[in-house]
mmCIF file of C-alpha atoms and ligand atoms in Angstrom:
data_model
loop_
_atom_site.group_PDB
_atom_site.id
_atom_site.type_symbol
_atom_site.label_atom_id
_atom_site.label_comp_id
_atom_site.label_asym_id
_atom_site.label_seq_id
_atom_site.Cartn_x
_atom_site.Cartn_y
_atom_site.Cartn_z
ATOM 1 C CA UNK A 1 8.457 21.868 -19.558
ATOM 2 C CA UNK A 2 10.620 22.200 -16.521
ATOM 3 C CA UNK A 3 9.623 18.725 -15.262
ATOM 4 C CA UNK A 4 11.258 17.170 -18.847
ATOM 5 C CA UNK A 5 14.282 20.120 -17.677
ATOM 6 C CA UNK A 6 14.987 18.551 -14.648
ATOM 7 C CA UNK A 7 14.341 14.801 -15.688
ATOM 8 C CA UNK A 8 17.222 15.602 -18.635
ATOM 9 C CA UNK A 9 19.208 17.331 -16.261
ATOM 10 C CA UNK A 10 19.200 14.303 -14.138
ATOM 11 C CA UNK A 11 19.535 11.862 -16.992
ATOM 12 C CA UNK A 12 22.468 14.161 -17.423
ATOM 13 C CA UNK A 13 24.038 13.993 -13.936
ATOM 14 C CA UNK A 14 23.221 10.147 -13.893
ATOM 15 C CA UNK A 15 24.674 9.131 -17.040
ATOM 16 C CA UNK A 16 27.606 10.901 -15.682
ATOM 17 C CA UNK A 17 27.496 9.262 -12.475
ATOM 18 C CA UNK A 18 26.475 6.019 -12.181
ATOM 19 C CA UNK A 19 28.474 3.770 -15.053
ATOM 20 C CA UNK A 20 31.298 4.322 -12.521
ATOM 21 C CA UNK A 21 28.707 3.354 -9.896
ATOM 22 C CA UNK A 22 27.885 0.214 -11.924
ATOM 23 C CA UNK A 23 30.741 -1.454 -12.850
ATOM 24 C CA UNK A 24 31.881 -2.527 -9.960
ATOM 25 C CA UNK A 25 28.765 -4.404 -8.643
ATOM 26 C CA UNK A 26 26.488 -3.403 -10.984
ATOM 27 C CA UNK A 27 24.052 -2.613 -8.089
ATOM 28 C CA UNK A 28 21.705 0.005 -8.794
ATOM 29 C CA UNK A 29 18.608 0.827 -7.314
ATOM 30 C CA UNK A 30 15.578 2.070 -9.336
ATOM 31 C CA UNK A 31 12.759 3.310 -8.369
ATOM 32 C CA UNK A 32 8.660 3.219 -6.921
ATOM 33 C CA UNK A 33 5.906 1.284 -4.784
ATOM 34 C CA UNK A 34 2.193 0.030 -4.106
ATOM 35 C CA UNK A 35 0.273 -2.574 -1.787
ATOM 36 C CA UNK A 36 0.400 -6.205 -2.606
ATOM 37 C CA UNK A 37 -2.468 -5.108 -4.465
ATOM 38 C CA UNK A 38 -4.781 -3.115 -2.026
ATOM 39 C CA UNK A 39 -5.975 -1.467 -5.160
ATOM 40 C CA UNK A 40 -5.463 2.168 -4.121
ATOM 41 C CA UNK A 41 -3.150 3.009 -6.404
ATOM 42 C CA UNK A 42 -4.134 6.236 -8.594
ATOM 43 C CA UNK A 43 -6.808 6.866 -6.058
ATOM 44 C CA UNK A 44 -7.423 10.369 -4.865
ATOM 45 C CA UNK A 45 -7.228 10.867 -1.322
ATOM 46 C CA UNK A 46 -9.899 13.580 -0.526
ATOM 47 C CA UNK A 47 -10.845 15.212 2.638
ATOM 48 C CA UNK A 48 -14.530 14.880 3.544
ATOM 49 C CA UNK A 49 -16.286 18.127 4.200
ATOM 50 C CA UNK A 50 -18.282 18.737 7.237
ATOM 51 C CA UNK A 51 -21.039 19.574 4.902
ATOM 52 C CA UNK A 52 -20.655 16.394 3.922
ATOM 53 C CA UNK A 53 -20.543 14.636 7.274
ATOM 54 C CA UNK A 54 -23.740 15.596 7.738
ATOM 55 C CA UNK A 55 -25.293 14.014 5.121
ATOM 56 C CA UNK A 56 -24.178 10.578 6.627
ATOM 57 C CA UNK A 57 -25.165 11.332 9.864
ATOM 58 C CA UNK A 58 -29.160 11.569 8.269
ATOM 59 C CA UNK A 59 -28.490 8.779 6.442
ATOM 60 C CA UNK A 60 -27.721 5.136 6.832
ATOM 61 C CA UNK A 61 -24.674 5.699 9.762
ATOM 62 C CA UNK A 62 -25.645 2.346 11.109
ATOM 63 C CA UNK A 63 -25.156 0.123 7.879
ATOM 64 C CA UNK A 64 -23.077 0.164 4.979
ATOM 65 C CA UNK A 65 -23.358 -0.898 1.476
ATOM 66 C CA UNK A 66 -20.804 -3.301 0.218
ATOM 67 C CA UNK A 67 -20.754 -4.687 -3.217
ATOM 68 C CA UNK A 68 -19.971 -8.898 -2.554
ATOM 69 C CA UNK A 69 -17.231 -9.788 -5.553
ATOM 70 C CA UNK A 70 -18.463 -13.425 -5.148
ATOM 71 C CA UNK A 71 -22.323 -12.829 -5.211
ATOM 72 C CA UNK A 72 -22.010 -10.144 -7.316
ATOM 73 C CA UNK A 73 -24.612 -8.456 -4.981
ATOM 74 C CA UNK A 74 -25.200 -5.095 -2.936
ATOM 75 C CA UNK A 75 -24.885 -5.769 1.163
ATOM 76 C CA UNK A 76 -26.358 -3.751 3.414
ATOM 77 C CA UNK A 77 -24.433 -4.492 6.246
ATOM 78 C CA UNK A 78 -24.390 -2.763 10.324
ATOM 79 C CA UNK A 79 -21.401 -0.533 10.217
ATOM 80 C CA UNK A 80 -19.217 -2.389 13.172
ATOM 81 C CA UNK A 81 -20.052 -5.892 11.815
ATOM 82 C CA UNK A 82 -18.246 -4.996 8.521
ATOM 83 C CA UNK A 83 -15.487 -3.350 10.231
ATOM 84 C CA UNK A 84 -14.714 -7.310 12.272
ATOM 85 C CA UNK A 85 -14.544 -8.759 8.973
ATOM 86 C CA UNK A 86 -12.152 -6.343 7.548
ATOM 87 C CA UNK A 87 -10.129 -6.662 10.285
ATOM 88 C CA UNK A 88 -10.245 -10.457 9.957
ATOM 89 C CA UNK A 89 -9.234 -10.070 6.391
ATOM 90 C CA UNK A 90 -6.893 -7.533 6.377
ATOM 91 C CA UNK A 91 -4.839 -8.244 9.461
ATOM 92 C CA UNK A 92 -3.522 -11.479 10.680
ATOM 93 C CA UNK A 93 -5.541 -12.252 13.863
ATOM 94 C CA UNK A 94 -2.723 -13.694 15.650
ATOM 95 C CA UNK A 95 -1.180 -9.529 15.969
ATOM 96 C CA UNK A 96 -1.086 -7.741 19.127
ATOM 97 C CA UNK A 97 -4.859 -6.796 20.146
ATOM 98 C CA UNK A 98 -3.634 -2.680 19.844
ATOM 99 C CA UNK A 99 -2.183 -3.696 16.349
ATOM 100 C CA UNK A 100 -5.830 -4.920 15.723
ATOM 101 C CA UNK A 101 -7.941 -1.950 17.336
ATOM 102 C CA UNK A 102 -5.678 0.595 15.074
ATOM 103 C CA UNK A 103 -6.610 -1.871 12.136
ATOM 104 C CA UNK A 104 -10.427 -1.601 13.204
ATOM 105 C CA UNK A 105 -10.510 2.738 13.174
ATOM 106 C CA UNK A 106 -8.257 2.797 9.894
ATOM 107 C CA UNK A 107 -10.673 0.403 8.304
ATOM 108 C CA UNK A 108 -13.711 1.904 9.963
ATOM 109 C CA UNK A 109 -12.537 5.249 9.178
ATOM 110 C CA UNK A 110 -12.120 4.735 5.093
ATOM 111 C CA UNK A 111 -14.997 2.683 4.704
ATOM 112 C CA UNK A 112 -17.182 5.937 5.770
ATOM 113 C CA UNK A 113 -14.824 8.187 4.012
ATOM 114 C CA UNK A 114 -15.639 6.080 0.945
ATOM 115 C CA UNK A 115 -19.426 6.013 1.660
ATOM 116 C CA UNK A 116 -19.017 9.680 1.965
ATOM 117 C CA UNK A 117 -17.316 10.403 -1.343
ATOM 118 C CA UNK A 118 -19.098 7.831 -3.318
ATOM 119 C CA UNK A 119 -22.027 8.373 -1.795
ATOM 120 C CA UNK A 120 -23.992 7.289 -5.432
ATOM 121 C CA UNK A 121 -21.687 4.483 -5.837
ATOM 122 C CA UNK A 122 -18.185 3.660 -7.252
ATOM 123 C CA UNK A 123 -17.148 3.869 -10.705
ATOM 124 C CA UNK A 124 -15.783 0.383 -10.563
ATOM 125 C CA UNK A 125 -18.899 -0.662 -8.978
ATOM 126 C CA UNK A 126 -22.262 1.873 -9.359
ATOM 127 C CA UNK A 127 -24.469 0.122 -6.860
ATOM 128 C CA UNK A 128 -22.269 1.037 -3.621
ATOM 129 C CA UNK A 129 -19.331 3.155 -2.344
ATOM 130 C CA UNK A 130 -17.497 0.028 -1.165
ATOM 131 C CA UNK A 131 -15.870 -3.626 -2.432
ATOM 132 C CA UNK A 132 -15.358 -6.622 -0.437
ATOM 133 C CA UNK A 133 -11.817 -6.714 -2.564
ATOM 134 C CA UNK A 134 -8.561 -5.568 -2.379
ATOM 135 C CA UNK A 135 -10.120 -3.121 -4.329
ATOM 136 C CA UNK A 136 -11.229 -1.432 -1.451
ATOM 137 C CA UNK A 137 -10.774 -3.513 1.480
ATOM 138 C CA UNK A 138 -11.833 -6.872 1.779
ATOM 139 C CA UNK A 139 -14.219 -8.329 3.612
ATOM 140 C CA UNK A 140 -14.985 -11.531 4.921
ATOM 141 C CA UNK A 141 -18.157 -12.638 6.528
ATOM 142 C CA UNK A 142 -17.924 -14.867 9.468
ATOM 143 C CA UNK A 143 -19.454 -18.320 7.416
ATOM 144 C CA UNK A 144 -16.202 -17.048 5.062
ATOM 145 C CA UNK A 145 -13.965 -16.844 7.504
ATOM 146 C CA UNK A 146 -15.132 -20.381 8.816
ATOM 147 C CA UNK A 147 -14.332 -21.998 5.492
ATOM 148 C CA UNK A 148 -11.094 -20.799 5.181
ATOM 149 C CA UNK A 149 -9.318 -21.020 8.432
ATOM 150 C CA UNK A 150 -11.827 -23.363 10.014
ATOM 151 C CA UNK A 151 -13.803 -23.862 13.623
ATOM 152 C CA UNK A 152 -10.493 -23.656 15.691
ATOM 153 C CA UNK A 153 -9.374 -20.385 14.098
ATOM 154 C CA UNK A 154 -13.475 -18.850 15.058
ATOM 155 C CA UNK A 155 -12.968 -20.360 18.871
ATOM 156 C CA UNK A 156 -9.257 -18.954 18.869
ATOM 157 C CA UNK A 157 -9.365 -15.539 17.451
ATOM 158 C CA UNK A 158 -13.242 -14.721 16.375
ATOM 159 C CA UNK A 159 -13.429 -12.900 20.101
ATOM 160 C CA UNK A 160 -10.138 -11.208 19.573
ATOM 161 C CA UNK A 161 -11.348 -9.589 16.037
ATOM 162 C CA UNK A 162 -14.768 -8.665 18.439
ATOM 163 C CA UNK A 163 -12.863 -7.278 21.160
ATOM 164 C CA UNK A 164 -10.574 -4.860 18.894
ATOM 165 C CA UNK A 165 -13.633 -3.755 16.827
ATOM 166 C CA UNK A 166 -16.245 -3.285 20.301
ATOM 167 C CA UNK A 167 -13.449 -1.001 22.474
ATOM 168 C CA UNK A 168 -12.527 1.087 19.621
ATOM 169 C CA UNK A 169 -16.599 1.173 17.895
ATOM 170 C CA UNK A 170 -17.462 4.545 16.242
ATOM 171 C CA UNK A 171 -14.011 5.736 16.385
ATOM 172 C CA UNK A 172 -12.528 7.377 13.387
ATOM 173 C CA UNK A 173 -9.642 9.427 12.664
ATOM 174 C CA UNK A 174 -9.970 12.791 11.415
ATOM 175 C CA UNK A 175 -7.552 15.418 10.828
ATOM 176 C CA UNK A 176 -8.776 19.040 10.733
ATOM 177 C CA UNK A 177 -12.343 17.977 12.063
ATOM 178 C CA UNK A 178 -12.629 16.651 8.462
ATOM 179 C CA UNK A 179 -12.023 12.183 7.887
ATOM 180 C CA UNK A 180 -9.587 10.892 6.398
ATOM 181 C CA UNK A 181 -8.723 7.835 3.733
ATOM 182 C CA UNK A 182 -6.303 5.948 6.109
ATOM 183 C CA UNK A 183 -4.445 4.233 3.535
ATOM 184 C CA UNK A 184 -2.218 1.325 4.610
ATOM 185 C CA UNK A 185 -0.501 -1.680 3.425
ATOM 186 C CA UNK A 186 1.307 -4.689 4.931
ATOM 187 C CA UNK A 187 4.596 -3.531 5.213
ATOM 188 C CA UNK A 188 7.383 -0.216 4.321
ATOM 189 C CA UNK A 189 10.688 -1.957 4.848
ATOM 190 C CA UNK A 190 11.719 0.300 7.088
ATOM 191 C CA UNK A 191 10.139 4.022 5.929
ATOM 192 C CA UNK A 192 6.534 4.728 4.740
ATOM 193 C CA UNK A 193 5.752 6.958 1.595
ATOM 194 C CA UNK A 194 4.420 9.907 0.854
ATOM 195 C CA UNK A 195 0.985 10.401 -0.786
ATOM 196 C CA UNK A 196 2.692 12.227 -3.688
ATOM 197 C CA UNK A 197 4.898 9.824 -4.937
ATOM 198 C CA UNK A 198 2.195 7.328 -5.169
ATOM 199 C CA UNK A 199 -0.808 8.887 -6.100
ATOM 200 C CA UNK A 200 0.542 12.517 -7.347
ATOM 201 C CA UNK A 201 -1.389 14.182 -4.459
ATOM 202 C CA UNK A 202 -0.535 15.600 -1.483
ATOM 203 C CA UNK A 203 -2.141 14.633 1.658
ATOM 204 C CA UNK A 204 -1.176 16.219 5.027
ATOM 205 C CA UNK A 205 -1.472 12.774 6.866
ATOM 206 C CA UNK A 206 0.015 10.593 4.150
ATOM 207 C CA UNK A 207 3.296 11.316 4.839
ATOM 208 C CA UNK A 208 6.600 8.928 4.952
ATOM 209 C CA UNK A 209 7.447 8.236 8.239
ATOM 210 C CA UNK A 210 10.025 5.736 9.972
ATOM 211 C CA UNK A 211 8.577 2.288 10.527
ATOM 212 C CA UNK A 212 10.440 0.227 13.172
ATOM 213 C CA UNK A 213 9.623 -3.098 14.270
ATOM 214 C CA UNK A 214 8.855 -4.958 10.907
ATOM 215 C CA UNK A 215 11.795 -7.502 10.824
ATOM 216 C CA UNK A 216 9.198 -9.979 11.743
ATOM 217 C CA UNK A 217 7.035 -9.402 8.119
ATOM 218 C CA UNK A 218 7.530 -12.215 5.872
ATOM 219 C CA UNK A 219 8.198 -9.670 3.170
ATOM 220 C CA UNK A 220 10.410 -7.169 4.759
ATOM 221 C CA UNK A 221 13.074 -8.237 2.304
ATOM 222 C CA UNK A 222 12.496 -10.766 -0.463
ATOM 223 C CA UNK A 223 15.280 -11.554 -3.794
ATOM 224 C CA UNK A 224 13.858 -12.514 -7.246
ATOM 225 C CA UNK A 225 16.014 -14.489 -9.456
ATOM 226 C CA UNK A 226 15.847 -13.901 -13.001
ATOM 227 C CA UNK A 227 18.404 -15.313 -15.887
ATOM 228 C CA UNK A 228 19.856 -12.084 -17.933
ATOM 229 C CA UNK A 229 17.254 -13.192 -20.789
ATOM 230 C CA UNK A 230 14.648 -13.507 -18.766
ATOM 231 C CA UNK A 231 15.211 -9.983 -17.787
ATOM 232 C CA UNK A 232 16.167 -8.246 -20.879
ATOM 233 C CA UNK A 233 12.622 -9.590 -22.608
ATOM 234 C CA UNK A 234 10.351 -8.687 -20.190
ATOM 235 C CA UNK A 235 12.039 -5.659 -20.291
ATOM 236 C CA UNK A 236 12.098 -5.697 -24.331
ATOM 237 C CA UNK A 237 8.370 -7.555 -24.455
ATOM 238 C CA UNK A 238 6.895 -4.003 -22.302
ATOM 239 C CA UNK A 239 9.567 -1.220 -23.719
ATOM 240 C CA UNK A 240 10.363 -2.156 -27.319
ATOM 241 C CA UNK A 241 11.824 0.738 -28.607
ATOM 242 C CA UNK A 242 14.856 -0.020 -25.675
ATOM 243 C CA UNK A 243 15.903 -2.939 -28.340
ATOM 244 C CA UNK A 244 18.133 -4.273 -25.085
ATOM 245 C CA UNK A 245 21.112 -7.122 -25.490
ATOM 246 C CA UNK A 246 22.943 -8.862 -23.539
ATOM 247 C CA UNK A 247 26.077 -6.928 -24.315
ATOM 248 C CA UNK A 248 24.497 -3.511 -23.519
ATOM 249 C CA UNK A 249 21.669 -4.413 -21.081
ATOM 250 C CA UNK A 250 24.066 -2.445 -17.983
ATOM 251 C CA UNK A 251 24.787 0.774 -20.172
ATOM 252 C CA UNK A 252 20.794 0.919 -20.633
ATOM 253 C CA UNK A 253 19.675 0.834 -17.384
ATOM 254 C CA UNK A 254 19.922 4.252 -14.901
ATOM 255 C CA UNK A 255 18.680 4.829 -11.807
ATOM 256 C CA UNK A 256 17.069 8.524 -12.413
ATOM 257 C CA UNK A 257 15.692 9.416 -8.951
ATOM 258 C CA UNK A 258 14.445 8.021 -5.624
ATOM 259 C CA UNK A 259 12.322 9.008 -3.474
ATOM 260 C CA UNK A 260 13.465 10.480 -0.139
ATOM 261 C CA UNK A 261 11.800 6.762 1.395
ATOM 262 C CA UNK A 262 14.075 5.625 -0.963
ATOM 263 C CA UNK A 263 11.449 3.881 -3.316
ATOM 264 C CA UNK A 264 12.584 3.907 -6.901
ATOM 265 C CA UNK A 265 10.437 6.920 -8.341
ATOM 266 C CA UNK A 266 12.071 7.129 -11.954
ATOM 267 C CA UNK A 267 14.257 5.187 -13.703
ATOM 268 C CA UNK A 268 15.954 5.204 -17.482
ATOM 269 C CA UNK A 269 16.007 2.175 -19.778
ATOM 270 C CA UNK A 270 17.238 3.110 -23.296
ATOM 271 C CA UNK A 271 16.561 6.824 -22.314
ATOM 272 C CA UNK A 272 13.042 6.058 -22.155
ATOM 273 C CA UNK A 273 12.390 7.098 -18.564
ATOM 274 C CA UNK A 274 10.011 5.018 -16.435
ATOM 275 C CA UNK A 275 8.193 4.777 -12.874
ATOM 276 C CA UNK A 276 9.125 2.978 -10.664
ATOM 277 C CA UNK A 277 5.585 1.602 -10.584
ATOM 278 C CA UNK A 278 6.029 0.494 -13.847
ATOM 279 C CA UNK A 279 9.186 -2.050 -12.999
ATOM 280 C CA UNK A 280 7.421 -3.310 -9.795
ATOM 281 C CA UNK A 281 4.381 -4.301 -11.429
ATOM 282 C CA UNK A 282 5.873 -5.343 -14.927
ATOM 283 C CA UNK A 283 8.210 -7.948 -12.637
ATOM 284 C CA UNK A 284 5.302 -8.511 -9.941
ATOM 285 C CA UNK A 285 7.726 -7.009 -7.031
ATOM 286 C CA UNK A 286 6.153 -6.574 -3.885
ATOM 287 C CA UNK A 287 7.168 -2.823 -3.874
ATOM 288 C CA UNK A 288 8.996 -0.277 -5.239
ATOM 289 C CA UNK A 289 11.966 -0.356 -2.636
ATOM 290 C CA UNK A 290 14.507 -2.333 -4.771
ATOM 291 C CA UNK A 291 17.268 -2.964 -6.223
ATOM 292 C CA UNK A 292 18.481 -4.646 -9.223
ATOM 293 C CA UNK A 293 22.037 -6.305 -8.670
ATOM 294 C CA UNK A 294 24.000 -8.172 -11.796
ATOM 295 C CA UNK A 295 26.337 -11.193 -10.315
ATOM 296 C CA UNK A 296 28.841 -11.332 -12.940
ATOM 297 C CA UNK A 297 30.476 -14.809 -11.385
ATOM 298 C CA UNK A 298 26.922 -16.684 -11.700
ATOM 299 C CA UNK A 299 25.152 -14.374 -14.761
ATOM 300 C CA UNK A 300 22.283 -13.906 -12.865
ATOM 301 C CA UNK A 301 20.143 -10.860 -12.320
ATOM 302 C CA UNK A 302 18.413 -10.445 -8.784
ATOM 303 C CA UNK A 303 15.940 -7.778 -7.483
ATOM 304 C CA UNK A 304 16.105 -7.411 -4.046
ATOM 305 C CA UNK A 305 13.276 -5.744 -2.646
ATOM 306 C CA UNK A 306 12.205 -4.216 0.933
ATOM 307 C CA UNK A 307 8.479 -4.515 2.326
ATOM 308 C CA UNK A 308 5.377 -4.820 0.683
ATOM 309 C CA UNK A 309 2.644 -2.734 -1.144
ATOM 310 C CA UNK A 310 2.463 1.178 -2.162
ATOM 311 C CA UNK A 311 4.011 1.957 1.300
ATOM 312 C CA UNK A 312 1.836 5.106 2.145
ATOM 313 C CA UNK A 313 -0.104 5.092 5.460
ATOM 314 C CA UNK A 314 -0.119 2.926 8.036
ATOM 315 C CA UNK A 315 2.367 -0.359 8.032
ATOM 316 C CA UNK A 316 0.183 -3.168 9.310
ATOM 317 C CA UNK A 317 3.625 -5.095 10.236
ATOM 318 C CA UNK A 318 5.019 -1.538 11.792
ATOM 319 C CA UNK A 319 1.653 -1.257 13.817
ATOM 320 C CA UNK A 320 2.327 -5.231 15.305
ATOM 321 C CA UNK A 321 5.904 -4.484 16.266
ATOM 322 C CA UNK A 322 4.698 -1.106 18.147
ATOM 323 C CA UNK A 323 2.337 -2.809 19.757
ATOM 324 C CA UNK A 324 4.021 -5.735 20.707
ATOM 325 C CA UNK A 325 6.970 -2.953 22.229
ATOM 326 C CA UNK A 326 4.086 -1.127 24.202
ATOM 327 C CA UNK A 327 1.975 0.858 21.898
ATOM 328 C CA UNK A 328 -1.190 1.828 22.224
ATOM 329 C CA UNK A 329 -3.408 2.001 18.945
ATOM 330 C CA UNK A 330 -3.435 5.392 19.168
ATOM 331 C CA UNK A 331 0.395 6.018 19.382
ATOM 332 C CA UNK A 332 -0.169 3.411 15.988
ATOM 333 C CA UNK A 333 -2.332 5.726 13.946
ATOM 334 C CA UNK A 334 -0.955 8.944 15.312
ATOM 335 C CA UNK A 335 2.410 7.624 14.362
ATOM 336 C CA UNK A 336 1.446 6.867 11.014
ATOM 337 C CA UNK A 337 -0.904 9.524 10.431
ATOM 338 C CA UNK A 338 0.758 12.937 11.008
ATOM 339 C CA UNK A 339 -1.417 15.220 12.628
ATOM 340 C CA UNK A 340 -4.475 13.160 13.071
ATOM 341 C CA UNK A 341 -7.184 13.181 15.989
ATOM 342 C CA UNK A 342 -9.019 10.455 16.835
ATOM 343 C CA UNK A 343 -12.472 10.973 17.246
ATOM 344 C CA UNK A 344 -16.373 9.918 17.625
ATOM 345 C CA UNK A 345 -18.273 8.865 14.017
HETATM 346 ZN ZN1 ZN B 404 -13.963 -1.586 -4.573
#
């Protein structure tokens, strides 16, 4: 009840507001976020008990179970050999080397988290905790790796991906004494998110922090072009009741409320109000930092949008350009982890 009161009470103040805002430029920025897919959206993000810990330790510490999505079959893979083809996946191997050994603990560090917490396998996929998807993380075996980037890319960076997963092996981050779920994603656009705006749950480490250095990601700012009808039916094809034209399409759109990263968290179409999720994956943005600009002169709608996926956790872009101005990897995770130790398995 007192979420719909403030929601109306900001419909209120922006209905108020922004017309005045709008007609001029007829900029506005709505709202919200994810990672180009790293499929952690609506995930919980869980502390793992000590209890808990202990359970691993007894158990299979050395090898983890990953469910192939090619095979279609259960892995049992040695711990450190699945974190160097995460790494390999997840992280261009051309980054700094500290860029690489924060990648290596993050990835190390949810894969047991995940082995932890579903110890009797995923709901997605029963027979083991982990994915080689985007899912979870993916994972690429060596023969894998060969096939895509070929023999030069093994005798040019294979030894890299070794090096950053053998100096940093059994490291994870805890906070508390307890592990973490290091969530990351490729890049913020300038600010990480909280937890709570993604995945409506705090997390004491998940919080938005400032993420310098990522002018050199490919998507630190990308502009979709869309004709006004191409943008009023998707809109119309997902929210039908909205009934939007192309005389009114500007009076039906609000911004409702950012978040303080300045991801679009709600917006209003036709007083229907929406996440920001919603818009971001309805157009296929890259995240939910963006804004939706009307050029009168050509009759064109663009979205402008800043980095790339849910935002929360570490910035794999952030981490290069740290590194690459004399970072360590654990001024990286620290950075992007708030209050986080790093620590033996
Ligand atoms: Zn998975």
């Amino acid at each position: 009840m007192r979420r719909i009161g403030i929601y109306m009470s900001v419909v209120l103040i922006i209905t108020i507001i922004v017309p005045t805002v709008i007609v001029k430029t007829i900029k506005f920025v709505p709202i919200t976020n994810s990672v180009e897919g790293k499929g952690f959206e609506n995930k919980r993000l869980p502390v793992v008990r000590k209890s808990e810990q202990k359970i691993l330790q007894n158990e299979d510490i050395q090898y983890i179970k990953v469910f192939n999505i090619k095979s279609k079959e259960v892995e049992n893979l040695p711990i450190e050999e699945y974190v160097k083809g995460v790494v390999a996946a997840e992280m261009p191997a051309r980054f700094h080397i500290e860029a690489l050994k924060a990648q290596a603990i993050a990835a190390r560090t949810y894969a047991i988290s995940r082995s932890i917490r579903f110890s009797d396998g995923h709901p997605d996929h029963k027979d083991a905790p982990l994915c080689s998807g985007v899912h979870c993380q993916a994972y690429l075996s060596l023969e894998q790796l060969e096939d895509i980037h070929g023999k030069d890319w093994i005798d040019n960076y294979w030894g890299k991906i070794e090096e950053a997963v053998d100096t940093t092996k059994s490291m994870v981050i805890y906070y508390n004494g307890e592990i973490i779920e290091p969530l990351y994603h490729s890049s913020s656009g300038g600010m990480t998110e909280d937890a709570i705006n993604v995945f409506a749950m705090d997390s004491p480490y998940l919080k938005a922090v400032k993420s310098p250095y990522e002018e050199d990601a490919p998507k630190y700012r990308d502009i979709m072009t869309l004709t006004v009808e191409e943008f009023i039916d998707k809109l119309n094809g997902k929210f039908p009741k909205v009934k939007m034209t192309k005389t009114d399409f500007l009076e039906k759109i609000k911004l409702v409320e950012r978040t303080d990263s300045g991801r679009i968290k709600k917006i209003a179409i036709g007083g229907e109000i929406i996440d920001g999720r919603e818009i971001r994956e309805l157009f296929g943005l890259n995240s939910t930092n963006f804004n939706i600009i009307y050029d009168k002169n050509i009759d064109l709608i663009e979205i402008e949008t800043y980095g790339n996926g849910h935002g929360v956790g570490m910035s794999q872009w952030g981490a290069n350009g740290m590194a690459k101005n004399g970072k360590s990897f654990e001024e990286i995770l620290k950075h992007y982890y708030s209050g986080i130790d790093i620590g033996e398995m």
